Short mmCIF file of C-alpha atoms and ligand atoms in Angstrom, two decimals:
data_model
loop_
_atom_site.label_atom_id
_atom_site.label_comp_id
_atom_site.label_asym_id
_atom_site.label_seq_id
_atom_site.Cartn_x
_atom_site.Cartn_y
_atom_site.Cartn_z
CA MET A 1 75.30 83.38 163.87
CA ALA A 2 73.97 81.54 166.65
CA PRO A 3 72.22 78.84 166.07
CA VAL A 4 69.25 79.73 167.89
CA VAL A 5 69.23 82.77 165.15
CA LEU A 6 69.74 80.21 162.72
CA GLU A 7 67.03 78.12 163.48
CA GLU A 8 64.69 81.33 164.31
CA LEU A 9 65.94 82.23 160.55
CA LEU A 10 65.10 79.09 158.96
CA GLU A 11 61.52 79.33 160.40
CA HIS A 12 60.49 82.77 158.11
CA VAL A 13 63.23 82.90 155.25
CA LEU A 14 62.64 80.17 151.93
CA VAL A 15 65.13 80.63 149.70
CA ALA A 16 63.99 81.76 146.94
CA GLY A 17 64.71 79.13 143.63
CA CYS A 18 64.40 76.18 146.27
CA LEU A 19 61.78 75.83 147.71
CA PRO A 20 61.50 72.30 149.52
CA GLU A 21 58.95 70.74 146.81
CA GLY A 22 57.76 66.45 146.41
CA PRO A 23 59.59 64.32 143.30
CA GLY A 24 60.20 67.30 140.42
CA GLY A 25 63.09 69.18 142.03
CA CYS A 26 62.64 73.77 142.71
CA LEU A 27 59.39 75.19 141.74
CA HIS A 28 61.29 78.15 141.07
CA GLY A 29 64.14 79.25 138.51
CA SER A 30 65.45 77.57 134.35
CA ASP A 31 65.42 74.60 135.32
CA TYR A 32 61.79 74.82 136.95
CA TYR A 33 61.09 77.21 133.36
CA ALA A 34 62.44 73.50 130.82
CA ARG A 35 60.35 70.98 132.53
CA THR A 36 57.07 73.67 132.29
CA GLY A 37 57.68 76.18 130.70
CA LYS A 38 57.34 78.87 133.49
CA MET A 39 59.76 80.04 136.05
CA MET A 40 57.72 79.85 138.91
CA ALA A 41 55.43 77.38 139.92
CA ASP A 42 51.47 79.13 139.13
CA ASP A 43 51.03 79.41 142.77
CA GLY A 44 54.04 80.74 143.92
CA LEU A 45 52.99 83.39 145.28
CA GLU A 46 50.87 82.17 147.22
CA GLN A 47 53.80 79.90 149.14
CA LEU A 48 55.40 82.53 148.91
CA LYS A 49 53.47 85.37 150.50
CA ASP A 50 53.21 84.31 154.49
CA PHE A 51 57.25 84.33 155.05
CA ASP A 52 59.02 87.67 156.70
CA ALA A 53 61.37 86.87 153.68
CA ILE A 54 62.87 85.74 151.20
CA TYR A 55 66.63 85.34 150.78
CA PHE A 56 67.21 85.27 146.75
CA GLY A 57 70.71 83.41 144.60
CA ALA A 58 69.53 85.32 141.43
CA VAL A 59 68.29 84.45 137.98
CA GLY A 60 69.46 83.82 134.64
CA TRP A 61 70.44 81.44 132.45
CA PRO A 62 71.36 80.81 128.30
CA THR A 63 68.80 78.81 127.56
CA VAL A 64 66.21 81.75 128.56
CA PRO A 65 65.58 85.07 127.01
CA ASP A 66 66.43 86.81 129.81
CA HIS A 67 63.06 89.23 130.20
CA ILE A 68 61.02 86.27 130.81
CA SER A 69 63.34 85.05 133.41
CA LEU A 70 63.75 88.37 134.89
CA TRP A 71 60.03 89.46 134.77
CA GLY A 72 59.16 85.64 135.62
CA LEU A 73 60.80 86.14 139.06
CA ARG A 74 62.91 88.79 140.00
CA LEU A 75 60.79 91.28 139.26
CA LYS A 76 57.33 89.02 139.30
CA ILE A 77 57.43 88.78 143.63
CA CYS A 78 59.19 92.26 143.20
CA GLN A 79 55.73 93.86 142.08
CA SER A 80 53.52 91.73 143.35
CA PHE A 81 54.49 91.86 146.48
CA ASP A 82 54.56 96.07 146.70
CA GLN A 83 58.86 95.80 147.15
CA TRP A 84 59.35 99.17 146.21
CA ALA A 85 62.01 100.73 147.95
CA ASN A 86 65.34 98.43 147.05
CA ILE A 87 68.26 98.63 149.21
CA ARG A 88 71.80 98.97 147.97
CA PRO A 89 74.77 99.90 150.04
CA VAL A 90 77.75 101.14 148.49
CA HIS A 91 80.20 99.79 151.03
CA PHE A 92 84.16 99.67 150.80
CA LEU A 93 85.78 97.05 152.65
CA PRO A 94 89.16 96.28 153.64
CA GLY A 95 91.92 94.48 152.28
CA ILE A 96 89.50 95.28 148.71
CA THR A 97 91.90 97.22 147.29
CA SER A 98 88.70 100.09 144.92
CA PRO A 99 90.12 101.43 141.28
CA LEU A 100 89.46 104.50 142.89
CA ARG A 101 92.71 106.11 144.13
CA LYS A 102 90.93 108.33 146.21
CA ALA A 103 89.75 105.12 148.60
CA ASP A 104 93.01 104.49 149.23
CA THR A 105 92.79 107.87 151.50
CA THR A 106 89.24 108.93 151.22
CA GLU A 107 86.40 107.05 153.59
CA LEU A 108 83.92 106.70 150.92
CA ASP A 109 80.01 105.21 151.50
CA TRP A 110 77.03 105.61 150.22
CA VAL A 111 73.60 103.86 149.42
CA VAL A 112 71.59 103.85 146.03
CA VAL A 113 67.54 104.75 146.89
CA ARG A 114 66.38 102.76 143.95
CA GLU A 115 62.59 102.68 143.32
CA ASN A 116 61.50 99.14 142.38
CA SER A 117 57.88 99.52 140.99
CA GLU A 118 57.32 101.53 138.49
CA GLY A 119 59.32 103.97 136.12
CA GLU A 120 61.42 102.54 133.24
CA TYR A 121 60.57 98.77 134.78
CA ALA A 122 56.24 98.95 134.79
CA GLY A 123 56.21 96.78 131.89
CA LEU A 124 53.93 98.67 129.62
CA GLY A 125 53.66 98.86 126.05
CA GLY A 126 54.04 96.20 123.98
CA ARG A 127 55.12 95.09 120.23
CA ASN A 128 52.75 95.11 117.34
CA LEU A 129 52.78 95.46 112.93
CA SER A 130 54.73 92.25 112.40
CA GLY A 131 52.19 91.43 109.85
CA ARG A 132 54.66 94.06 108.09
CA GLY A 133 56.40 91.54 107.84
CA PRO A 134 59.97 90.91 107.70
CA GLY A 135 62.03 94.92 109.22
CA GLY A 136 58.02 96.33 110.31
CA GLU A 137 57.41 95.59 113.65
CA VAL A 138 57.02 98.25 115.32
CA ALA A 139 58.36 98.43 120.32
CA VAL A 140 56.54 100.60 122.52
CA GLN A 141 57.90 101.02 125.91
CA SER A 142 56.88 103.25 128.72
CA ALA A 143 57.68 104.64 131.96
CA LEU A 144 55.30 105.31 134.65
CA PHE A 145 55.84 108.07 136.72
CA THR A 146 53.10 108.45 139.19
CA GLU A 147 52.70 110.66 142.43
CA VAL A 148 52.71 108.63 145.07
CA GLY A 149 54.85 106.33 143.70
CA CYS A 150 57.85 109.17 143.78
CA GLU A 151 56.75 110.24 146.87
CA ARG A 152 57.33 107.69 149.01
CA ILE A 153 60.74 106.24 147.46
CA ILE A 154 61.95 109.98 147.95
CA ARG A 155 60.71 109.82 151.83
CA PHE A 156 62.65 106.94 152.01
CA ALA A 157 65.13 108.12 150.87
CA PHE A 158 64.96 111.27 153.19
CA ASP A 159 64.55 109.20 156.12
CA LEU A 160 67.23 106.74 155.37
CA ALA A 161 70.11 110.06 155.50
CA ARG A 162 68.51 111.45 158.88
CA THR A 163 70.25 108.18 160.17
CA ARG A 164 73.45 108.28 158.84
CA THR A 165 76.33 110.69 159.61
CA ARG A 166 76.22 112.18 156.42
CA ARG A 167 72.26 114.02 156.42
CA LYS A 168 72.36 114.04 152.60
CA VAL A 169 70.09 113.56 149.71
CA SER A 170 71.34 113.09 146.01
CA SER A 171 68.70 113.14 143.96
CA VAL A 172 68.80 111.51 139.81
CA THR A 173 66.22 112.26 137.11
CA LYS A 174 66.86 112.82 133.46
CA SER A 175 64.10 115.56 133.92
CA ASN A 176 66.35 117.49 130.82
CA ALA A 177 65.43 115.07 128.02
CA GLN A 178 61.96 113.64 130.00
CA GLN A 179 60.20 116.44 130.49
CA TYR A 180 56.90 114.60 132.09
CA GLY A 181 57.84 111.29 134.10
CA MET A 182 60.84 112.89 135.81
CA VAL A 183 60.07 115.80 135.96
CA LEU A 184 57.03 115.41 138.16
CA TRP A 185 59.76 113.00 140.13
CA ASP A 186 61.77 116.71 140.66
CA ASP A 187 58.31 118.36 141.23
CA VAL A 188 58.37 115.70 144.21
CA PHE A 189 62.02 115.84 145.90
CA LYS A 190 61.05 119.66 145.89
CA ARG A 191 58.08 119.43 147.70
CA VAL A 192 59.29 116.52 150.26
CA ALA A 193 62.53 117.69 151.00
CA ALA A 194 60.76 120.73 152.37
CA ASP A 195 59.95 118.72 154.82
CA TYR A 196 63.84 117.80 155.88
CA PRO A 197 64.91 121.36 156.32
CA ASP A 198 67.59 119.05 158.59
CA VAL A 199 68.91 117.17 154.80
CA GLU A 200 71.56 117.81 152.57
CA THR A 201 70.03 118.52 148.76
CA GLU A 202 71.53 118.56 145.33
CA SER A 203 69.68 117.13 142.11
CA VAL A 204 72.07 116.14 139.64
CA LEU A 205 70.70 114.28 136.15
CA VAL A 206 72.07 110.58 136.06
CA ASP A 207 75.16 111.33 133.14
CA ALA A 208 76.44 113.87 136.02
CA MET A 209 75.52 111.30 138.42
CA SER A 210 78.00 108.96 137.42
CA ALA A 211 80.73 111.14 137.08
CA LYS A 212 80.54 111.87 140.27
CA PHE A 213 80.59 108.98 141.54
CA VAL A 214 83.67 108.18 140.38
CA LEU A 215 85.04 111.67 140.76
CA HIS A 216 83.09 112.52 143.99
CA PRO A 217 82.07 109.93 145.56
CA GLU A 218 82.68 111.71 148.81
CA ASP A 219 80.16 113.62 148.51
CA LEU A 220 77.23 111.18 148.79
CA SER A 221 75.33 109.28 151.28
CA VAL A 222 72.09 108.48 150.33
CA VAL A 223 71.45 108.72 146.63
CA VAL A 224 67.60 107.98 145.35
CA ALA A 225 66.90 107.55 140.94
CA SER A 226 64.27 105.65 138.96
CA ASN A 227 64.65 101.73 138.77
CA LEU A 228 66.18 102.13 134.99
CA ASN A 229 69.44 105.17 136.48
CA ALA A 230 69.34 103.12 139.88
CA ASP A 231 69.64 100.28 138.49
CA ILE A 232 72.16 101.28 136.27
CA LEU A 233 74.54 103.20 139.03
CA SER A 234 74.66 100.88 141.89
CA ASP A 235 76.80 98.75 138.94
CA LEU A 236 79.12 101.48 139.01
CA GLY A 237 78.91 101.43 142.74
CA SER A 238 79.25 98.49 143.30
CA ALA A 239 82.72 97.81 140.90
CA LEU A 240 84.14 100.87 142.33
CA ALA A 241 83.85 99.38 145.82
CA GLY A 242 86.03 96.80 143.45
CA SER A 243 83.53 94.08 142.74
CA LEU A 244 79.59 93.76 141.49
CA GLY A 245 80.12 90.00 143.94
CA LEU A 246 80.32 92.06 147.12
CA ALA A 247 77.63 93.97 146.67
CA ALA A 248 74.55 93.88 149.10
CA SER A 249 70.61 94.33 148.41
CA ALA A 250 67.32 94.54 150.11
CA ASN A 251 64.12 94.72 148.31
CA LEU A 252 61.65 96.41 150.47
CA ASN A 253 57.86 96.71 150.79
CA PRO A 254 57.89 99.09 154.05
CA GLU A 255 54.76 98.57 155.88
CA ARG A 256 55.31 94.75 156.04
CA ARG A 257 52.48 93.47 154.33
CA PHE A 258 54.05 91.16 152.07
CA PRO A 259 57.55 89.66 153.21
CA SER A 260 60.26 91.57 151.19
CA MET A 261 63.47 90.63 149.33
CA PHE A 262 66.67 89.75 149.92
CA GLU A 263 70.02 88.60 147.16
CA PRO A 264 72.87 89.84 146.04
CA VAL A 265 72.92 92.89 143.28
CA HIS A 266 74.81 89.92 140.66
CA GLY A 267 73.30 87.66 138.89
CA SER A 268 73.57 84.35 137.88
CA ALA A 269 76.87 84.81 136.03
CA PRO A 270 76.35 81.44 133.80
CA ASP A 271 79.89 82.20 132.92
CA ILE A 272 81.26 80.85 135.86
CA ALA A 273 78.35 79.07 137.29
CA GLY A 274 79.47 75.49 139.24
CA GLN A 275 83.26 76.32 139.49
CA GLY A 276 83.62 77.50 142.66
CA LEU A 277 85.01 80.80 142.45
CA ALA A 278 82.37 82.78 142.59
CA ASN A 279 82.01 85.49 144.98
CA PRO A 280 79.94 85.25 148.06
CA ILE A 281 80.00 87.85 150.38
CA GLY A 282 76.78 90.24 147.98
CA ALA A 283 75.07 87.10 149.66
CA VAL A 284 76.02 86.63 153.38
CA GLY A 285 75.76 91.07 152.82
CA SER A 286 72.11 90.82 151.82
CA ALA A 287 71.21 88.57 154.76
CA ALA A 288 73.23 90.65 156.96
CA LEU A 289 70.14 93.32 156.19
CA MET A 290 68.06 90.40 156.09
CA LEU A 291 69.22 90.26 159.29
CA ASP A 292 68.79 94.27 159.94
CA HIS A 293 65.04 93.88 158.91
CA PHE A 294 64.18 91.30 161.12
CA GLY A 295 64.35 93.89 163.98
CA LEU A 296 67.80 91.38 165.13
CA PRO A 297 70.96 95.02 164.36
CA ASP A 298 73.74 92.85 166.42
CA HIS A 299 73.46 89.82 164.26
CA ALA A 300 73.56 92.10 161.33
CA ALA A 301 76.58 93.53 162.51
CA ARG A 302 78.62 90.89 163.69
CA LEU A 303 77.78 89.46 159.78
CA ASN A 304 78.81 92.49 158.90
CA LYS A 305 81.64 91.87 161.58
CA ALA A 306 83.13 88.85 159.60
CA ILE A 307 82.91 90.03 156.24
CA GLU A 308 85.25 92.81 157.50
CA THR A 309 87.20 90.22 159.46
CA VAL A 310 87.11 88.00 155.69
CA THR A 311 88.11 91.00 153.82
CA SER A 312 91.23 92.44 155.57
CA THR A 313 93.25 88.80 155.98
CA GLY A 314 93.39 88.56 152.51
CA ILE A 315 90.70 85.44 152.06
CA LEU A 316 89.36 86.77 148.62
CA THR A 317 87.65 85.23 145.77
CA ARG A 318 89.68 85.64 142.33
CA ASP A 319 86.85 88.54 141.07
CA VAL A 320 88.82 90.74 143.88
CA GLY A 321 92.22 89.56 143.34
CA GLY A 322 92.43 87.02 145.46
CA THR A 323 92.47 82.11 144.43
CA ALA A 324 90.52 81.97 147.21
CA SER A 325 87.12 79.68 146.23
CA THR A 326 83.64 79.74 147.98
CA GLU A 327 84.03 77.49 149.95
CA GLU A 328 87.22 79.02 151.45
CA VAL A 329 85.66 82.37 151.87
CA THR A 330 82.47 81.22 152.84
CA LYS A 331 84.79 78.67 155.33
CA ALA A 332 86.44 81.39 156.30
CA LEU A 333 83.27 83.91 157.59
CA ILE A 334 81.76 81.15 159.49
CA GLY A 335 85.08 80.83 160.82
CA ALA A 336 84.97 84.10 161.25
CA LEU A 337 81.63 84.36 162.62
CA ASN A 338 82.75 81.50 165.49
CA ASN A 339 85.74 83.38 167.22
N1 GGG B 401 70.46 89.04 142.55
C1 GGG B 401 69.65 89.82 141.80
C2 GGG B 401 69.76 88.77 139.79
O1 GGG B 401 69.12 88.18 140.17
N2 GGG B 401 69.53 90.59 139.03
C3 GGG B 401 68.83 90.05 137.65
C4 GGG B 401 68.67 90.99 136.56
O2 GGG B 401 69.28 91.26 135.67
N3 GGG B 401 68.55 91.38 137.18
C5 GGG B 401 68.59 93.00 136.33
C6 GGG B 401 67.59 93.82 137.26
O3 GGG B 401 66.82 93.88 138.35
O4 GGG B 401 67.60 94.77 136.60
#
């Protein structure tokens, strides 16, 4: 990346979890939680809101319950900043062995578009009746599907499909069992599809789509699904591409009323933290998505090219069958950028 662009970026990008702060360290994250009982400073969103983008690492640590760290930081940012479109490309890189034999001979490349603001992650519900004593508590967790929410993500998927070689959108639900919210989704999908006669469509149940990811991935281009279903499918997709450590993602507020957030799909992987084993490619690929979002597609392409150069020369971390450390792969990426 040209230094001038990096400098520009640094003016606009805040690395969540590593906010500059006075005494006491970071303003976000599990360390902050250990000190304050909160995942984020009370004015954390206020501090973030005027930046163009947030470059996020990962959240989760064994000393903090997962639902606290997720809701207190990542989901709080996504929901408060209406980052309703989560883009998760499934990209097969040269030099990385896929568990799919088909990948050796077939061009595979698709994008999972995750509805990122409602659905199963609406956060609606509660726990009650613990007063009944052990075994007596109840919990309700409701999924929320709004016509507005379904329509905007489905239109986003169709618009994205129009930019791709294969103009196709696969809509994923479980509407045979979830007869209210997901049937609404299916109805909106049919209505929106009529506005895009040049784009192929299919509606597939999530169980069948899981099988299709493995058996017929060459038939995929844009896959749009609700929050939970797309989260699960995108993990499957990145595992098929070789490793969760490779997968990049963008949490977009397409209207640009708020900053968008770019992060590797993977979580914090506490089992390998601090050992120099983590694959940096998901994070670097997310920076490429951020450059694209800034209207710098040439710089994004340079970064993606550097990733391909490094993977094809076999400088790989352990998760993709190599022996290189995080630092060695990062240095190789910087070297490829400077060549
Ligand atoms: N960089 C992504 C990340 O930190 N993910 C943590 C996680 O557990 N996410 C679950 C989810 O977003 O559904």
